Amino acid sequence: MVSSSSTDHVVIVGGGATSALIAVRLAERGFRVTVLEKAQLGNGSSSRSAAGIRAQFSTEETVVGMQYSQWWYRHFHDFLHSSLEVRQQPVLRQNGYLFLYDAPDAIPVWQPRRKREVTDIWRQAQVAATMQQQHGLPVEVLTPQTIQERWPFLSAERVVGATWCPTDGFLLPHMIYTEGFRRAKELGVDVQERTEVLGAMLHAGRIQALMTNRGTIEADWFINATNAWAARLSPRIGGMALPVSPRKRYLYFLKPAQPVMDATTWQQMPMTIYGVGSHRGAHSRPEHDLLLLAWAHETEPEPLFNDADQDRVDPPFRHDNGIDNYGCAILEQVEQFSPLLANAGGLVATTSGFYGTTPDANPLIGLDTQQENLVHAVGFSGHGLMHAPITALLVEALLAGDVDDGLVHLPVPFAAATIDLRTFAPGRSFENAHRETLVL
Ligand SMILES: Cc1cc2nc3c(=O)[nH]c(=O)nc-3n(C[C@H](O)[C@H](O)[C@H](O)COP(=O)(O)OP(=O)(O)OC[C@H]3O[C@@H](n4cnc5c(N)ncnc54)[C@H](O)[C@@H]3O)c2cc1C
């Protein structure tokens, strides 16, 4: 491990939420920080996200990290010294996450394997809930009857049970990076847009300088915060081959023909995941007057995507492509659990962006294996906004020398908690890795 001093110069590549929060933390710690973004801030997935945040994960490190992230986002405006006007809008809405699990009885008898799968998934979910509760997460395991009573817009006939965490919710993505970079600049961070990193000057296992379309920039540390572009950037600057695949993900928006519940109940609906186990995670949440919907599409990796591809909606995914499209397929799935929502109106928009996915659906946060002053904070597999606060803390710990035998100690009020950074090491083996069950 290279020694560092908190007056070192750090260059962060990428202008999204991850970069913004890392920049603030490092500047607060005394580092001199420069951010390089090839287009404009928010050019990547940070402006195209469903923006959910949950601590209901099956990887313990992530459960701890997301509790920290939720806490940090609750105090977002204090940490970033936001103006009174900006403070009017909280960055986090804690509507909760409700995971509905399929009842094995609802699976047809001629699909015995699927029946077994949903039974196993429900069992694993209950084991994960116990682990989450042990970490202090207020997760409940609910019966179909309780689900029906608490959320009358759902029909619990096909459900064996649910896990519910009221502190989960969703974020305002644009606020994270606009406020983040505003505060970063206030702290003296040099934010350079339209500056693309094209290569690097290397010496003795270190990066000396990055080459960009606007000249060369020297520094002591370099941080790859380009997520879906990460595997492209790393070898260009002498770094390791990264197992990060850019894959398209789509969001759909349903506009109710008329209100199907009172406005407050609508706005308080949780992120609801329908039929975990058999439905690849079809999910919905309110987005103002619209219902935002998505699921885990099977899409091919697009390692050479360009910026315009982020918004390209291929015909099978277009909501206005008849009834034979993924949007309608999601509605069919939602209908089995909430006929009220699925039939409330029609789809009016499709948006898209790239996930930077890793083989175990956990991020790569840590030192490169080739260049000793290169750090990756990438591969968020659809969870980068929720990870951004804890990612920033872990990167700061790494650069400031706060890592103790692989462990990072969290601050008060998490003083007893630690995160094992090796869980996220970019060079880890994926062979027997614990894979997150749901990549939403
Ligand atoms: C449809 C969809 C739904 C999602 N839902 C959720 C969700 O519910 N919850 C959640 O937490 N996350 C979700 N995500 C994922 C989340 O949006 C991302 O993980 C997160 O925004 C990544 O932020 P980032 O700052 O790491 O990367 P980005 O925001 O992608 O920023 C990377 C930046 O790097 C720049 N860049 C690339 N190459 C170079 C270079 N060579 N030189 C300079 N700059 C470069 C790009 O222009 C880009 O601006 C979703 C994503 C999508 C697409």
Coordinates of C-alpha atoms and ligand atoms in Angstrom, one line a residue:
M1 CA 0.0 0.0 0.0
V2 CA 1.4 3.4 -1.0
S3 CA 1.7 6.0 1.8
S4 CA -0.4 9.1 1.4
S5 CA -0.7 12.5 2.9
S6 CA -4.0 14.3 3.1
T7 CA -2.5 17.2 1.1
D8 CA -2.0 14.9 -1.9
H9 CA -3.6 15.8 -5.2
V10 CA -6.3 13.4 -6.3
V11 CA -7.9 13.3 -9.7
I12 CA -11.4 11.7 -10.0
V13 CA -12.5 10.6 -13.4
G14 CA -16.3 10.8 -14.0
G15 CA -18.9 13.4 -13.1
G16 CA -21.7 11.4 -11.5
A17 CA -23.1 10.9 -8.0
T18 CA -20.1 8.7 -6.9
S19 CA -17.6 11.3 -8.0
A20 CA -19.5 14.2 -6.4
L21 CA -19.6 12.6 -2.9
I22 CA -16.0 11.4 -3.1
A23 CA -14.9 14.9 -4.1
V24 CA -16.7 16.5 -1.1
R25 CA -15.2 14.0 1.4
L26 CA -11.7 14.2 0.1
A27 CA -11.8 18.0 0.0
E28 CA -13.1 18.1 3.6
R29 CA -10.2 15.9 4.6
G30 CA -7.7 18.3 3.1
F31 CA -6.9 16.6 -0.2
R32 CA -6.5 18.8 -3.3
V33 CA -9.1 17.4 -5.7
T34 CA -9.7 17.7 -9.5
V35 CA -12.7 16.1 -11.2
L36 CA -12.6 15.3 -14.9
E37 CA -15.9 14.7 -16.8
K38 CA -15.8 14.0 -20.5
A39 CA -19.3 15.6 -21.2
Q40 CA -21.3 17.4 -18.5
L41 CA -22.0 16.5 -14.9
G42 CA -24.7 13.9 -14.7
N43 CA -23.9 12.6 -18.3
G44 CA -24.1 9.0 -17.1
S45 CA -26.4 6.8 -15.2
S46 CA -26.8 9.2 -12.3
S47 CA -29.4 11.1 -14.3
R48 CA -31.2 8.0 -15.6
S49 CA -31.9 6.1 -12.4
A50 CA -34.9 4.6 -10.6
A51 CA -33.1 6.0 -7.5
G52 CA -34.2 3.4 -5.0
I53 CA -32.3 2.9 -1.8
R54 CA -32.6 -0.2 0.4
A55 CA -30.7 -1.9 3.1
Q56 CA -32.4 -5.2 2.4
F57 CA -29.5 -7.0 0.9
S58 CA -28.1 -10.5 1.5
T59 CA -24.4 -9.3 1.6
E60 CA -23.7 -8.3 5.2
E61 CA -21.2 -5.5 4.2
T62 CA -23.9 -4.0 2.0
V63 CA -26.5 -4.1 4.8
V64 CA -24.2 -2.1 7.0
G65 CA -23.1 0.2 4.2
M66 CA -26.7 1.0 3.2
Q67 CA -27.7 1.8 6.7
Y68 CA -24.8 4.3 6.7
S69 CA -26.0 5.6 3.3
Q70 CA -29.6 6.0 4.5
W71 CA -28.4 7.9 7.6
W72 CA -26.1 10.1 5.5
Y73 CA -28.9 10.9 3.0
R74 CA -31.2 11.8 5.9
H75 CA -28.6 14.5 6.8
F76 CA -27.7 15.3 3.2
H77 CA -28.5 19.0 3.4
D78 CA -26.5 19.5 6.7
F79 CA -23.5 17.6 5.3
L80 CA -23.5 19.7 2.1
H81 CA -24.5 23.0 3.7
S82 CA -27.4 23.4 1.4
S83 CA -29.3 26.7 1.1
L84 CA -32.6 27.2 2.8
E85 CA -34.3 27.0 -0.6
V86 CA -32.7 23.7 -1.5
R87 CA -33.5 22.3 2.0
Q88 CA -37.2 22.6 1.2
Q89 CA -36.8 19.4 -0.8
P90 CA -35.5 16.3 1.0
V91 CA -33.2 14.2 -1.1
L92 CA -34.5 11.0 0.5
R93 CA -38.1 9.7 0.8
Q94 CA -38.4 6.8 3.1
N95 CA -41.5 5.1 1.8
G96 CA -40.1 1.7 2.5
Y97 CA -39.3 -1.4 0.3
L98 CA -41.9 -4.2 0.2
F99 CA -40.6 -7.5 -1.4
L100 CA -43.5 -9.8 -2.2
Y101 CA -42.6 -13.5 -2.5
D102 CA -44.5 -15.9 -4.7
A103 CA -46.7 -18.6 -3.1
P104 CA -45.5 -22.0 -4.3
D105 CA -49.1 -22.9 -4.6
A106 CA -49.6 -20.3 -7.3
I107 CA -47.0 -22.0 -9.5
P108 CA -48.6 -24.5 -11.8
V109 CA -47.9 -28.2 -11.0
W110 CA -46.2 -28.8 -14.3
Q111 CA -43.4 -26.4 -13.2
P112 CA -42.0 -28.4 -10.2
R113 CA -38.6 -26.8 -10.5
R114 CA -40.0 -23.3 -10.4
K115 CA -42.1 -24.3 -7.4
R116 CA -38.9 -25.5 -5.6
E117 CA -37.1 -22.3 -6.6
V118 CA -39.7 -20.0 -5.2
T119 CA -39.8 -22.0 -2.0
D120 CA -36.0 -21.7 -1.7
I121 CA -36.0 -18.0 -2.4
W122 CA -38.6 -17.4 0.3
R123 CA -36.5 -19.4 2.8
Q124 CA -33.3 -17.4 1.9
A125 CA -35.3 -14.2 2.2
Q126 CA -36.2 -15.1 5.8
V127 CA -32.6 -16.0 6.6
A128 CA -31.5 -12.7 5.2
A129 CA -34.2 -10.8 7.2
T130 CA -32.8 -12.4 10.4
M131 CA -29.3 -11.3 9.5
Q132 CA -30.5 -7.8 8.6
Q133 CA -32.4 -7.6 12.0
Q134 CA -29.2 -8.6 13.8
H135 CA -27.6 -5.5 12.1
G136 CA -30.3 -3.3 13.6
L137 CA -32.4 -3.0 10.5
P138 CA -36.2 -2.7 11.3
V139 CA -37.1 -5.4 8.8
E140 CA -40.4 -7.3 9.3
V141 CA -41.5 -10.6 7.8
L142 CA -45.1 -10.3 6.9
T143 CA -48.0 -12.7 6.3
P144 CA -50.3 -12.4 3.3
Q145 CA -53.1 -11.2 5.7
T146 CA -50.9 -8.4 7.1
I147 CA -49.9 -7.3 3.6
Q148 CA -53.5 -7.1 2.5
E149 CA -54.5 -5.1 5.6
R150 CA -51.6 -2.6 5.3
W151 CA -51.7 -2.1 1.5
P152 CA -55.2 -2.5 0.2
F153 CA -54.1 -1.8 -3.3
L154 CA -52.4 -5.2 -3.3
S155 CA -54.0 -8.6 -3.7
A156 CA -52.1 -11.1 -1.6
E157 CA -53.5 -14.3 -3.1
R158 CA -50.4 -15.3 -5.0
V159 CA -48.1 -14.3 -2.1
V160 CA -46.5 -16.5 0.5
G161 CA -45.2 -13.6 2.5
A162 CA -43.2 -10.4 2.3
T163 CA -40.2 -8.6 3.8
W164 CA -40.8 -5.0 4.7
C165 CA -38.3 -2.3 5.7
P166 CA -39.8 1.1 6.4
T167 CA -36.4 3.0 6.3
D168 CA -35.8 2.0 2.6
G169 CA -37.0 4.4 -0.1
F170 CA -35.9 6.5 -3.0
L171 CA -33.7 9.5 -3.8
L172 CA -33.7 12.6 -5.9
P173 CA -30.8 11.7 -8.2
H174 CA -30.1 15.1 -9.8
M175 CA -30.0 16.7 -6.4
I176 CA -27.2 14.3 -5.3
Y177 CA -24.8 15.4 -8.0
T178 CA -25.8 19.0 -8.4
E179 CA -25.6 19.7 -4.7
G180 CA -22.6 17.5 -4.3
F181 CA -20.6 19.3 -7.0
R182 CA -21.8 22.7 -5.7
R183 CA -20.4 21.9 -2.3
A184 CA -17.3 20.4 -3.8
K185 CA -16.5 23.6 -5.7
E186 CA -17.2 25.6 -2.5
L187 CA -14.5 23.5 -0.9
G188 CA -12.1 24.3 -3.7
V189 CA -12.5 21.2 -5.9
D190 CA -11.6 22.0 -9.6
V191 CA -14.4 20.5 -11.7
Q192 CA -13.5 20.3 -15.4
E193 CA -16.3 19.3 -17.8
R194 CA -15.7 18.3 -21.4
T195 CA -12.4 16.8 -20.4
E196 CA -12.0 13.2 -21.5
V197 CA -9.3 10.9 -20.1
L198 CA -7.6 9.3 -23.1
G199 CA -4.4 7.7 -21.6
A200 CA -1.8 7.9 -18.9
M201 CA 1.9 8.3 -18.3
L202 CA 3.1 5.4 -16.2
H203 CA 6.3 4.9 -14.2
A204 CA 7.3 2.0 -11.9
G205 CA 3.8 0.7 -11.2
R206 CA 2.3 4.1 -10.7
I207 CA 0.3 6.6 -12.8
Q208 CA 2.2 9.8 -13.1
A209 CA -0.3 11.8 -15.1
L210 CA -3.5 11.4 -17.1
M211 CA -3.7 12.5 -20.7
T212 CA -6.9 14.2 -21.7
N213 CA -8.3 16.0 -24.8
R214 CA -7.3 19.2 -23.0
G215 CA -3.8 18.4 -21.8
T216 CA -2.0 16.4 -19.2
I217 CA -2.7 16.4 -15.5
E218 CA -0.4 15.1 -12.8
A219 CA -1.5 13.9 -9.4
D220 CA -0.7 11.5 -6.5
W221 CA -3.9 9.5 -6.7
F222 CA -6.3 8.7 -9.5
I223 CA -9.9 7.5 -8.9
N224 CA -11.9 5.7 -11.6
A225 CA -15.6 6.7 -11.0
T226 CA -16.9 6.0 -14.5
N227 CA -19.1 3.0 -13.6
A228 CA -20.5 1.7 -16.9
W229 CA -17.4 3.0 -18.7
A230 CA -15.0 1.7 -16.1
A231 CA -13.8 -1.4 -18.0
R232 CA -13.0 0.8 -20.9
L233 CA -11.1 3.4 -18.9
S234 CA -9.0 1.2 -16.7
P235 CA -6.7 -0.5 -19.4
R236 CA -6.4 2.9 -21.1
I237 CA -4.6 4.3 -18.0
G238 CA -2.6 1.2 -17.3
G239 CA -5.0 -0.4 -14.9
M240 CA -6.3 -4.0 -14.6
A241 CA -9.0 -5.5 -16.7
L242 CA -12.3 -4.9 -14.8
P243 CA -15.2 -7.3 -14.8
V244 CA -17.8 -4.6 -15.4
S245 CA -20.4 -5.1 -18.2
P246 CA -22.5 -2.2 -19.4
R247 CA -26.0 -3.5 -19.8
K248 CA -29.1 -1.5 -20.8
R249 CA -31.9 -1.1 -18.2
Y250 CA -35.3 0.5 -18.9
L251 CA -37.8 2.4 -16.8
Y252 CA -41.5 2.7 -17.7
F253 CA -44.0 5.4 -16.6
L254 CA -47.7 4.7 -16.2
K255 CA -50.2 7.6 -16.1
P256 CA -53.5 6.8 -14.2
A257 CA -56.6 7.7 -16.3
Q258 CA -58.1 8.9 -13.0
P259 CA -57.0 8.7 -9.4
V260 CA -57.2 5.1 -8.0
M261 CA -56.5 6.2 -4.4
D262 CA -56.2 9.5 -2.5
A263 CA -53.2 11.6 -3.4
T264 CA -51.4 11.1 0.0
T265 CA -51.8 7.3 -0.1
W266 CA -50.4 7.3 -3.7
Q267 CA -47.4 9.4 -2.7
Q268 CA -46.7 7.2 0.2
M269 CA -46.7 3.9 -1.7
P270 CA -43.6 1.9 -1.1
M271 CA -41.2 0.5 -3.7
T272 CA -43.0 -2.7 -4.3
I273 CA -41.3 -5.8 -5.8
Y274 CA -43.8 -8.2 -7.2
G275 CA -43.3 -11.9 -7.0
V276 CA -39.7 -12.2 -6.2
G277 CA -38.6 -15.6 -7.4
S278 CA -40.7 -16.0 -10.5
H279 CA -40.9 -12.5 -12.0
R280 CA -37.4 -11.2 -12.3
G281 CA -38.1 -8.4 -9.9
A282 CA -40.9 -6.4 -11.6
H283 CA -41.2 -3.3 -9.3
S284 CA -43.0 0.0 -9.0
R285 CA -43.0 3.2 -7.0
P286 CA -44.8 6.5 -7.3
E287 CA -43.0 9.3 -9.3
H288 CA -45.2 12.4 -8.7
D289 CA -48.5 11.5 -10.3
L290 CA -47.0 8.7 -12.4
L291 CA -46.1 5.1 -11.5
L292 CA -42.5 4.2 -12.3
L293 CA -42.1 0.6 -13.3
A294 CA -39.1 -1.6 -14.1
W295 CA -37.7 -5.2 -13.9
A296 CA -34.5 -7.1 -14.4
H297 CA -34.4 -7.3 -18.2
E298 CA -32.1 -9.8 -19.9
T299 CA -29.9 -7.5 -22.1
E300 CA -26.6 -8.1 -23.8
P301 CA -23.5 -6.3 -22.6
E302 CA -22.6 -3.3 -24.8
P303 CA -18.9 -2.7 -24.0
L304 CA -18.6 0.0 -26.7
F305 CA -21.8 2.0 -26.1
N306 CA -21.7 5.7 -26.8
D307 CA -23.4 8.5 -24.9
A308 CA -26.4 8.5 -27.3
D309 CA -27.0 4.8 -26.7
Q310 CA -27.9 5.6 -23.1
D311 CA -31.3 7.0 -24.3
R312 CA -31.7 4.6 -27.3
V313 CA -34.9 2.5 -26.7
D314 CA -34.9 -0.6 -28.8
P315 CA -38.2 -1.6 -30.4
P316 CA -39.1 -4.5 -28.1
F317 CA -38.7 -2.2 -25.1
R318 CA -40.7 0.8 -26.4
H319 CA -43.9 1.3 -24.4
D320 CA -45.7 2.5 -27.6
N321 CA -44.7 -0.6 -29.6
G322 CA -48.2 -2.3 -29.4
I323 CA -48.8 -4.7 -26.6
D324 CA -45.8 -6.8 -27.5
N325 CA -43.2 -5.0 -25.4
Y326 CA -41.4 -5.3 -22.1
G327 CA -43.5 -2.5 -20.6
C328 CA -46.7 -4.4 -21.1
A329 CA -45.0 -7.6 -19.9
I330 CA -44.2 -5.8 -16.6
L331 CA -47.8 -4.7 -16.3
E332 CA -49.0 -8.3 -16.8
Q333 CA -46.8 -9.3 -13.9
V334 CA -47.9 -6.4 -11.7
E335 CA -51.5 -7.3 -12.5
Q336 CA -51.1 -10.6 -10.7
F337 CA -50.4 -8.8 -7.4
S338 CA -52.2 -5.4 -8.0
P339 CA -54.9 -5.4 -10.6
L340 CA -55.7 -1.9 -9.4
L341 CA -52.3 -0.4 -10.2
A342 CA -51.8 -2.4 -13.4
N343 CA -55.1 -1.3 -14.9
A344 CA -55.0 2.3 -13.6
G345 CA -54.0 3.7 -17.0
G346 CA -51.5 3.4 -19.8
L347 CA -47.8 3.6 -20.2
V348 CA -46.7 7.1 -21.4
A349 CA -42.9 6.9 -21.5
T350 CA -39.8 4.7 -21.6
T351 CA -36.4 5.8 -20.4
S352 CA -33.1 4.0 -20.2
G353 CA -29.5 4.0 -19.1
F354 CA -26.7 1.5 -18.4
Y355 CA -25.9 -0.6 -15.4
G356 CA -22.3 -1.3 -14.8
T357 CA -22.7 -5.0 -13.7
T358 CA -20.2 -7.3 -12.0
P359 CA -20.4 -11.1 -11.8
D360 CA -21.6 -11.1 -8.1
A361 CA -23.6 -7.9 -8.4
N362 CA -21.4 -6.2 -5.7
P363 CA -19.3 -3.1 -6.6
L364 CA -15.6 -2.9 -7.1
I365 CA -14.2 -0.5 -4.5
G366 CA -10.5 -0.5 -3.8
L367 CA -7.0 -0.5 -5.2
D368 CA -6.1 -1.5 -8.8
T369 CA -3.9 -4.6 -9.1
Q370 CA -1.5 -3.0 -11.6
Q371 CA -1.1 0.7 -10.7
E372 CA -0.6 1.3 -7.0
N373 CA -2.1 4.8 -6.9
L374 CA -5.2 3.9 -8.9
V375 CA -8.5 3.3 -7.0
H376 CA -11.7 2.0 -8.6
A377 CA -15.2 2.9 -7.3
V378 CA -17.3 1.3 -10.0
G379 CA -19.5 -1.7 -10.9
F380 CA -22.5 -0.7 -8.9
S381 CA -24.8 -3.2 -10.7
G382 CA -27.8 -0.9 -10.4
H383 CA -27.1 0.4 -6.9
G384 CA -24.7 3.3 -7.4
L385 CA -26.8 6.1 -6.0
M386 CA -27.6 4.3 -2.8
H387 CA -23.9 3.3 -2.5
A388 CA -22.5 6.8 -3.1
P389 CA -22.2 7.9 0.5
I390 CA -20.6 4.7 1.8
T391 CA -18.4 4.5 -1.4
A392 CA -17.1 8.0 -0.6
L393 CA -16.3 7.0 3.0
L394 CA -14.5 3.8 1.9
V395 CA -12.4 5.7 -0.7
E396 CA -11.5 8.4 1.8
A397 CA -10.4 5.7 4.3
L398 CA -8.3 4.1 1.6
L399 CA -6.5 7.3 0.6
A400 CA -6.2 8.6 4.2
G401 CA -4.7 5.4 5.5
D402 CA -7.7 4.6 7.8
V403 CA -8.0 1.0 6.7
D404 CA -7.1 -1.4 9.6
D405 CA -6.2 -4.9 8.4
G406 CA -8.8 -4.6 5.6
L407 CA -11.4 -3.2 7.9
V408 CA -12.9 0.3 7.8
H409 CA -14.5 1.5 11.0
L410 CA -17.7 3.5 10.6
P411 CA -18.1 6.8 12.5
V412 CA -20.6 7.6 15.2
P413 CA -23.5 6.7 15.2
F414 CA -22.2 3.4 13.7
A415 CA -19.1 3.3 15.9
A416 CA -19.3 -0.4 16.5
A417 CA -19.7 -1.3 12.8
T418 CA -16.9 -2.2 10.4
I419 CA -16.9 -2.9 6.7
D420 CA -14.4 -5.5 5.3
L421 CA -13.1 -3.7 2.2
R422 CA -11.9 -7.1 0.8
T423 CA -15.6 -7.9 0.1
F424 CA -15.4 -5.2 -2.7
A425 CA -11.7 -5.6 -3.8
P426 CA -11.5 -5.1 -7.6
G427 CA -9.1 -8.1 -7.8
R428 CA -11.3 -10.6 -5.8
S429 CA -12.2 -14.0 -7.1
F430 CA -15.8 -14.4 -8.2
E431 CA -15.6 -18.2 -8.2
N432 CA -17.3 -18.9 -4.9
A433 CA -18.4 -15.3 -4.3
H434 CA -21.8 -14.7 -2.6
R435 CA -24.0 -13.3 -5.3
E436 CA -26.7 -10.8 -4.5
T437 CA -30.0 -12.6 -5.2
L438 CA -31.8 -9.6 -6.7
V439 CA -30.3 -7.1 -9.1
L440 CA -33.0 -4.5 -9.4
Ligands
LIG1 C1 -32.5 2.4 -15.4 C2 -31.6 2.5 -14.2 C3 -32.2 2.3 -13.0 C4 -31.3 2.4 -11.8 N1 -31.9 2.3 -10.6 C5 -31.1 2.4 -9.5 C6 -31.7 2.4 -8.2 O1 -32.9 2.2 -8.0 N2 -30.9 2.7 -7.1 C7 -29.6 3.0 -7.3 O2 -28.9 3.2 -6.3 N3 -29.0 2.9 -8.5 C8 -29.7 2.7 -9.6 N4 -29.2 2.7 -10.8 C9 -27.7 2.8 -10.9 C10 -27.2 4.1 -10.7 O3 -27.9 5.1 -11.4 C11 -25.7 4.1 -11.0 O4 -25.1 3.0 -10.4 C12 -25.0 5.4 -10.5 O5 -25.7 6.5 -11.1 C13 -23.6 5.4 -10.9 O6 -23.1 6.7 -10.6 P1 -21.6 7.0 -11.0 O7 -21.3 8.4 -10.6 O8 -20.7 5.9 -10.4 O9 -21.5 6.9 -12.6 P2 -22.2 7.7 -13.7 O10 -23.3 8.6 -13.2 O11 -22.5 6.8 -14.8 O12 -21.0 8.7 -14.1 C14 -19.9 8.2 -14.8 C15 -19.4 9.4 -15.6 O13 -18.1 9.1 -16.1 C16 -17.9 9.9 -17.3 N5 -16.8 9.3 -18.1 C17 -16.8 8.1 -18.7 N6 -15.6 7.9 -19.3 C18 -14.9 9.0 -19.1 C19 -13.5 9.4 -19.4 N7 -12.8 8.6 -20.2 N8 -13.1 10.7 -19.1 C20 -13.9 11.5 -18.3 N9 -15.2 11.1 -17.9 C21 -15.6 9.9 -18.3 C22 -19.3 9.8 -18.0 O14 -19.5 10.8 -18.9 C23 -20.2 9.8 -16.8 O15 -20.8 11.1 -16.6 C24 -30.0 2.6 -12.0 C25 -29.4 2.8 -13.3 C26 -30.3 2.8 -14.4 C27 -29.7 3.0 -15.7

